[in-house]
Amino acid sequence: MSPRPTTTPPPAPRRTGTSERTAYVRAGRRPDPSTGAVVAPIHQTTTFAQAGLGGDLGFTYSRAGNPTVAALEEALGALEGAPPAVCHKTGMAAITALFLGVLQGGDRVAIARAVYGGTVRLAREILDPLGIEATFFDPTDAESVDAALAGAPRLVFIETPANPTLELVDVAAIAARAAGALLAVDNTFQTPLGLQPLELGADVSVYSTTKFIEGHDATLGGALVARDEALLTRLRRITKSVGSTQSPFEAWLTLRGLTTLPLRYEQHCESALVVAEALEAHPFTETVRHPGLASFPQRELAEQQHRFGRRIQLHGGIVTLQIRGGFDAAVRFLGSLRLVLVAENLGAPGTLATHPASMTHGDVPADQRKAAGIDEGLVRLSIGLEDPADLIADLCRALDASQRETPSRGSAKVSEEVAS
Ligand SMILES: Cc1ncc(COP(=O)(O)O)c(C=O)c1O
């Protein structure tokens, strides 16, 4: 694996170039050579016949490789100037393959304090019994970073903006400090359009393609993108061995989602800022966070690190809010939404509201949630593609309802989940 330079000057954020936008439409897609079909077929097969021993045409068995999955892998790699990615059934399968691929018993992994709850669960419940010790650190605090790196971790794993707090991590700064360790960035929230981790010095970009990339609430998936061929070979071998390979149909749907990602993602980002500004002006919100807001605590880093789309800088489609009245008010708010659905996904066409403390991060111990800044009153919104005016009307009406005493529908359920 190629050594990383110890100091990486942060490149100025770039605009998504014309040819890059074209790549979203064309990468991994070419007319089917046998029929001319412009949409490549779904190779829904487990097995590929061979013309005698060793006479395969590049594919043998779909757990090891499949042409439809290979097309998606080619596209995702190309979007980061990398060789074909390694695709997985889910984002968690991709993260598991990464951990198993680069860590062994006795190794350490340093994980940023605010990451998706499933990653914390994986570290605590699967890695720890295997003798792989996870240290959780504050990536915004130099002392905490140094302390985590002093343990000579084999892998440093960060997420930016973090789920659900939207805390940003300066990827180039961590890459410069973490020389000697592999650096993986979960780039699910920004997508390759909003952030190019490999350009900033990371070794691996990690995706839950379930979110913005597939983008239609229809398909689970994950991907690992890297430039180092030896690392990719290792990751591919783990995938084949544990059998977490993506399926042809889901790869096909994900490839289709990728085609419209630049259009969808920029709209998600634009609407998220409009909604965030409206919520911030509402008297019943205490804190509203979105990296595009002037009040965002890491505004400078957002401006320096996030890339531009056609019209705007891409700060993501997620907004978080703390409502006056804390947890009880959040429960009433969630129970009063009509247009916005209460659900556990993000990056979809429809706007979704999530209560991280009981949903996405329900398995993270309460003290660790607190350290990561995940308050019990925190609500995460994934802003969809509806007219922002309709969203604002629904959200503001639910905010008004959040201050009334009467419990709304849904409140009992959320309370039970928090208690469990
Ligand atoms: C940032 C992030 N990474 C990884 C995952 C896991 O992805 P999946 O649900 O596809 O396994 C999620 C899921 O919410 C996520 O938000």
PDB file of N, CA and C in Angstrom, residues 17 56 205 333:
ATOM      1  N   GLY A  17     -16.973  18.860 -12.577  1.00  0.00           N
ATOM      2  CA  GLY A  17     -16.672  19.199 -13.968  1.00  0.00           C
ATOM      3  C   GLY A  17     -17.690  18.606 -14.939  1.00  0.00           C
ATOM      4  N   ASP A  56     -13.023 -19.792 -18.939  1.00  0.00           N
ATOM      5  CA  ASP A  56     -14.118 -18.859 -18.593  1.00  0.00           C
ATOM      6  C   ASP A  56     -13.927 -17.539 -19.334  1.00  0.00           C
ATOM      7  N   SER A 205     -12.775   5.168   0.385  1.00  0.00           N
ATOM      8  CA  SER A 205     -14.081   5.830   0.519  1.00  0.00           C
ATOM      9  C   SER A 205     -15.104   4.727   0.744  1.00  0.00           C
ATOM     10  N   PHE A 333     -43.672  16.217  18.037  1.00  0.00           N
ATOM     11  CA  PHE A 333     -43.352  16.694  16.676  1.00  0.00           C
ATOM     12  C   PHE A 333     -43.449  15.532  15.676  1.00  0.00           C
TER      13      PHE A 333
END
